[in-house]
């Protein structure tokens, strides 16, 4: 049989942080070697306090998330995006959404930490949850500027 198989997907959680931008770069390096697609995924949600049953305001949150995603990809690769890269916005809480979406990936690549508090933490809560519950291997990367080295504790 000559079944055409879709290339495997390296999924990257993107929140616009320096470490998620580095995660995009690392995923692309691996994907080239493995013949995989890179899927940059940004999760977005309307804070519960602002939820409107009629959907007013959803567009603003979605547009904001799209802007974060586009800017992160541009920072990672410039204006010439890799041919094997696709982007997706998914509405939902970040942790749960990434874990669920990991069912469709050969690997989930995340930045070490995003914009949460406690700058000195070694890893963010999203990364930790994904390591514990994802349905595929998880690669967690630093931001690429030496973060994590002794004496360098800024975000």
PDB file of C-alpha atoms in Angstrom:
ATOM      1  CA  UNK A   1       0.000   0.000   0.000  1.00  0.00           C
ATOM      2  CA  UNK A   2       1.110   3.509  -0.731  1.00  0.00           C
ATOM      3  CA  UNK A   3      -0.391   5.320   2.201  1.00  0.00           C
ATOM      4  CA  UNK A   4       0.812   8.848   2.570  1.00  0.00           C
ATOM      5  CA  UNK A   5       1.489   9.612   6.187  1.00  0.00           C
ATOM      6  CA  UNK A   6       1.383  13.038   7.679  1.00  0.00           C
ATOM      7  CA  UNK A   7       4.707  14.143   9.160  1.00  0.00           C
ATOM      8  CA  UNK A   8       4.918  14.034  12.950  1.00  0.00           C
ATOM      9  CA  UNK A   9       4.197  17.237  14.862  1.00  0.00           C
ATOM     10  CA  UNK A  10       6.510  18.988  17.283  1.00  0.00           C
ATOM     11  CA  UNK A  11       4.131  21.196  19.241  1.00  0.00           C
ATOM     12  CA  UNK A  12       5.449  24.370  20.862  1.00  0.00           C
ATOM     13  CA  UNK A  13       3.600  26.249  23.580  1.00  0.00           C
ATOM     14  CA  UNK A  14       4.077  29.954  22.856  1.00  0.00           C
ATOM     15  CA  UNK A  15       3.287  32.738  25.329  1.00  0.00           C
ATOM     16  CA  UNK A  16       5.633  35.413  23.968  1.00  0.00           C
ATOM     17  CA  UNK A  17       8.254  34.955  26.692  1.00  0.00           C
ATOM     18  CA  UNK A  18      11.941  34.708  25.794  1.00  0.00           C
ATOM     19  CA  UNK A  19      11.974  31.035  26.730  1.00  0.00           C
ATOM     20  CA  UNK A  20       8.989  30.241  24.482  1.00  0.00           C
ATOM     21  CA  UNK A  21      10.760  31.990  21.597  1.00  0.00           C
ATOM     22  CA  UNK A  22      13.822  29.832  22.239  1.00  0.00           C
ATOM     23  CA  UNK A  23      11.509  26.793  22.413  1.00  0.00           C
ATOM     24  CA  UNK A  24      10.373  27.629  18.866  1.00  0.00           C
ATOM     25  CA  UNK A  25      13.969  27.738  17.655  1.00  0.00           C
ATOM     26  CA  UNK A  26      14.865  24.459  19.367  1.00  0.00           C
ATOM     27  CA  UNK A  27      11.767  22.714  18.026  1.00  0.00           C
ATOM     28  CA  UNK A  28      12.635  23.831  14.495  1.00  0.00           C
ATOM     29  CA  UNK A  29      16.170  22.437  14.829  1.00  0.00           C
ATOM     30  CA  UNK A  30      14.838  19.060  15.960  1.00  0.00           C
ATOM     31  CA  UNK A  31      12.029  19.042  13.400  1.00  0.00           C
ATOM     32  CA  UNK A  32      14.419  19.524  10.489  1.00  0.00           C
ATOM     33  CA  UNK A  33      16.404  16.467  11.570  1.00  0.00           C
ATOM     34  CA  UNK A  34      13.290  14.382  12.158  1.00  0.00           C
ATOM     35  CA  UNK A  35      11.231  15.406   9.141  1.00  0.00           C
ATOM     36  CA  UNK A  36       8.560  16.834  11.425  1.00  0.00           C
ATOM     37  CA  UNK A  37       6.190  19.771  11.294  1.00  0.00           C
ATOM     38  CA  UNK A  38       6.397  22.485  13.945  1.00  0.00           C
ATOM     39  CA  UNK A  39       3.093  23.689  15.306  1.00  0.00           C
ATOM     40  CA  UNK A  40       3.311  26.876  17.366  1.00  0.00           C
ATOM     41  CA  UNK A  41       0.308  26.958  19.657  1.00  0.00           C
ATOM     42  CA  UNK A  42      -0.939  29.821  21.801  1.00  0.00           C
ATOM     43  CA  UNK A  43      -3.754  29.298  24.276  1.00  0.00           C
ATOM     44  CA  UNK A  44      -6.132  32.086  25.137  1.00  0.00           C
ATOM     45  CA  UNK A  45      -9.044  32.494  27.474  1.00  0.00           C
ATOM     46  CA  UNK A  46     -11.338  35.221  28.663  1.00  0.00           C
ATOM     47  CA  UNK A  47     -10.919  35.659  32.423  1.00  0.00           C
ATOM     48  CA  UNK A  48     -14.005  34.266  34.154  1.00  0.00           C
ATOM     49  CA  UNK A  49     -14.820  37.599  35.713  1.00  0.00           C
ATOM     50  CA  UNK A  50     -15.221  39.072  32.210  1.00  0.00           C
ATOM     51  CA  UNK A  51     -17.058  36.167  30.566  1.00  0.00           C
ATOM     52  CA  UNK A  52     -20.105  37.365  28.730  1.00  0.00           C
ATOM     53  CA  UNK A  53     -22.694  34.815  27.626  1.00  0.00           C
ATOM     54  CA  UNK A  54     -23.059  36.727  24.354  1.00  0.00           C
ATOM     55  CA  UNK A  55     -19.366  36.646  23.498  1.00  0.00           C
ATOM     56  CA  UNK A  56     -18.768  40.382  23.623  1.00  0.00           C
ATOM     57  CA  UNK A  57     -15.058  41.019  24.067  1.00  0.00           C
ATOM     58  CA  UNK A  58     -13.893  37.549  22.967  1.00  0.00           C
ATOM     59  CA  UNK A  59     -12.528  38.982  19.735  1.00  0.00           C
ATOM     60  CA  UNK A  60     -10.173  41.298  21.648  1.00  0.00           C
ATOM     61  CA  UNK A  61      -8.662  38.425  23.640  1.00  0.00           C
ATOM     62  CA  UNK A  62      -8.295  36.316  20.530  1.00  0.00           C
ATOM     63  CA  UNK A  63      -6.685  39.175  18.571  1.00  0.00           C
ATOM     64  CA  UNK A  64      -4.288  39.818  21.425  1.00  0.00           C
ATOM     65  CA  UNK A  65      -3.285  36.145  21.507  1.00  0.00           C
ATOM     66  CA  UNK A  66      -2.774  36.135  17.724  1.00  0.00           C
ATOM     67  CA  UNK A  67      -0.516  39.178  18.031  1.00  0.00           C
ATOM     68  CA  UNK A  68       1.562  37.459  20.748  1.00  0.00           C
ATOM     69  CA  UNK A  69       1.903  34.359  18.577  1.00  0.00           C
ATOM     70  CA  UNK A  70       2.843  36.250  15.405  1.00  0.00           C
ATOM     71  CA  UNK A  71       5.387  38.425  17.219  1.00  0.00           C
ATOM     72  CA  UNK A  72       6.984  35.414  18.914  1.00  0.00           C
ATOM     73  CA  UNK A  73       7.369  33.578  15.606  1.00  0.00           C
ATOM     74  CA  UNK A  74       8.822  36.699  14.007  1.00  0.00           C
ATOM     75  CA  UNK A  75      11.285  37.121  16.891  1.00  0.00           C
ATOM     76  CA  UNK A  76      12.312  33.489  16.560  1.00  0.00           C
ATOM     77  CA  UNK A  77      12.695  33.365  12.770  1.00  0.00           C
ATOM     78  CA  UNK A  78      12.407  36.847  11.295  1.00  0.00           C
ATOM     79  CA  UNK A  79      10.028  37.478   8.424  1.00  0.00           C
ATOM     80  CA  UNK A  80      10.902  34.234   6.597  1.00  0.00           C
ATOM     81  CA  UNK A  81       9.043  31.641   8.636  1.00  0.00           C
ATOM     82  CA  UNK A  82      10.162  28.038   8.149  1.00  0.00           C
ATOM     83  CA  UNK A  83       8.080  26.121   5.591  1.00  0.00           C
ATOM     84  CA  UNK A  84       7.340  23.372   8.109  1.00  0.00           C
ATOM     85  CA  UNK A  85       5.824  25.810  10.633  1.00  0.00           C
ATOM     86  CA  UNK A  86       2.125  26.294  11.281  1.00  0.00           C
ATOM     87  CA  UNK A  87       0.477  28.396  13.976  1.00  0.00           C
ATOM     88  CA  UNK A  88      -2.703  27.791  15.944  1.00  0.00           C
ATOM     89  CA  UNK A  89      -4.761  29.593  18.539  1.00  0.00           C
ATOM     90  CA  UNK A  90      -6.726  27.414  20.922  1.00  0.00           C
ATOM     91  CA  UNK A  91      -9.238  28.782  23.380  1.00  0.00           C
ATOM     92  CA  UNK A  92      -8.856  27.291  26.824  1.00  0.00           C
ATOM     93  CA  UNK A  93      -6.763  27.301  29.988  1.00  0.00           C
ATOM     94  CA  UNK A  94      -3.093  26.895  29.101  1.00  0.00           C
ATOM     95  CA  UNK A  95      -2.186  23.864  31.212  1.00  0.00           C
ATOM     96  CA  UNK A  96      -5.213  21.780  30.347  1.00  0.00           C
ATOM     97  CA  UNK A  97      -5.181  22.775  26.684  1.00  0.00           C
ATOM     98  CA  UNK A  98      -1.512  21.930  26.137  1.00  0.00           C
ATOM     99  CA  UNK A  99      -1.941  18.589  27.879  1.00  0.00           C
ATOM    100  CA  UNK A 100      -4.957  17.723  25.726  1.00  0.00           C
ATOM    101  CA  UNK A 101      -3.319  18.935  22.498  1.00  0.00           C
ATOM    102  CA  UNK A 102      -0.199  16.879  23.290  1.00  0.00           C
ATOM    103  CA  UNK A 103      -2.219  13.804  22.223  1.00  0.00           C
ATOM    104  CA  UNK A 104      -1.522  14.846  18.627  1.00  0.00           C
ATOM    105  CA  UNK A 105       2.205  15.545  18.990  1.00  0.00           C
ATOM    106  CA  UNK A 106       5.376  13.506  18.920  1.00  0.00           C
ATOM    107  CA  UNK A 107       6.882  16.020  21.352  1.00  0.00           C
ATOM    108  CA  UNK A 108       5.764  19.083  23.278  1.00  0.00           C
ATOM    109  CA  UNK A 109       8.382  21.836  23.532  1.00  0.00           C
ATOM    110  CA  UNK A 110       7.988  24.530  26.182  1.00  0.00           C
ATOM    111  CA  UNK A 111       9.921  27.411  27.609  1.00  0.00           C
ATOM    112  CA  UNK A 112      11.227  26.950  31.120  1.00  0.00           C
ATOM    113  CA  UNK A 113       8.945  29.589  32.494  1.00  0.00           C
ATOM    114  CA  UNK A 114       6.572  32.224  31.224  1.00  0.00           C
ATOM    115  CA  UNK A 115       5.286  35.360  32.826  1.00  0.00           C
ATOM    116  CA  UNK A 116       4.142  33.901  36.141  1.00  0.00           C
ATOM    117  CA  UNK A 117       5.489  35.043  39.484  1.00  0.00           C
ATOM    118  CA  UNK A 118       8.357  33.715  41.592  1.00  0.00           C
ATOM    119  CA  UNK A 119      11.190  34.511  39.203  1.00  0.00           C
ATOM    120  CA  UNK A 120      13.599  32.263  41.042  1.00  0.00           C
ATOM    121  CA  UNK A 121      11.640  29.099  40.318  1.00  0.00           C
ATOM    122  CA  UNK A 122      13.453  26.579  38.180  1.00  0.00           C
ATOM    123  CA  UNK A 123      10.372  25.833  36.135  1.00  0.00           C
ATOM    124  CA  UNK A 124       6.930  27.299  35.681  1.00  0.00           C
ATOM    125  CA  UNK A 125       3.675  25.673  36.699  1.00  0.00           C
ATOM    126  CA  UNK A 126       2.602  25.027  33.096  1.00  0.00           C
ATOM    127  CA  UNK A 127       5.881  23.274  32.272  1.00  0.00           C
ATOM    128  CA  UNK A 128       5.672  21.217  35.452  1.00  0.00           C
ATOM    129  CA  UNK A 129       2.071  20.165  34.763  1.00  0.00           C
ATOM    130  CA  UNK A 130       2.882  19.213  31.178  1.00  0.00           C
ATOM    131  CA  UNK A 131       5.859  17.115  32.244  1.00  0.00           C
ATOM    132  CA  UNK A 132       3.610  15.247  34.659  1.00  0.00           C
ATOM    133  CA  UNK A 133       0.540  14.815  32.438  1.00  0.00           C
ATOM    134  CA  UNK A 134       1.326  15.262  28.723  1.00  0.00           C
ATOM    135  CA  UNK A 135       0.617  12.404  26.333  1.00  0.00           C
ATOM    136  CA  UNK A 136       4.029  12.698  24.654  1.00  0.00           C
ATOM    137  CA  UNK A 137       7.606  13.506  25.668  1.00  0.00           C
ATOM    138  CA  UNK A 138       8.144  17.096  26.854  1.00  0.00           C
ATOM    139  CA  UNK A 139      11.257  19.180  26.215  1.00  0.00           C
ATOM    140  CA  UNK A 140      11.702  22.247  28.425  1.00  0.00           C
ATOM    141  CA  UNK A 141      14.239  24.825  27.240  1.00  0.00           C
ATOM    142  CA  UNK A 142      15.848  27.930  28.736  1.00  0.00           C
ATOM    143  CA  UNK A 143      15.559  31.322  27.105  1.00  0.00           C
ATOM    144  CA  UNK A 144      18.921  31.058  25.357  1.00  0.00           C
ATOM    145  CA  UNK A 145      20.613  34.035  27.031  1.00  0.00           C
ATOM    146  CA  UNK A 146      22.260  32.159  29.859  1.00  0.00           C
ATOM    147  CA  UNK A 147      19.296  32.140  32.231  1.00  0.00           C
ATOM    148  CA  UNK A 148      19.692  29.539  34.875  1.00  0.00           C
ATOM    149  CA  UNK A 149      23.431  30.051  35.224  1.00  0.00           C
ATOM    150  CA  UNK A 150      24.725  30.891  38.655  1.00  0.00           C
ATOM    151  CA  UNK A 151      24.006  34.483  39.580  1.00  0.00           C
ATOM    152  CA  UNK A 152      21.566  35.146  36.758  1.00  0.00           C
ATOM    153  CA  UNK A 153      18.119  35.251  38.331  1.00  0.00           C
ATOM    154  CA  UNK A 154      16.272  37.796  36.224  1.00  0.00           C
ATOM    155  CA  UNK A 155      13.477  37.039  33.792  1.00  0.00           C
TER     156      UNK A 155
END
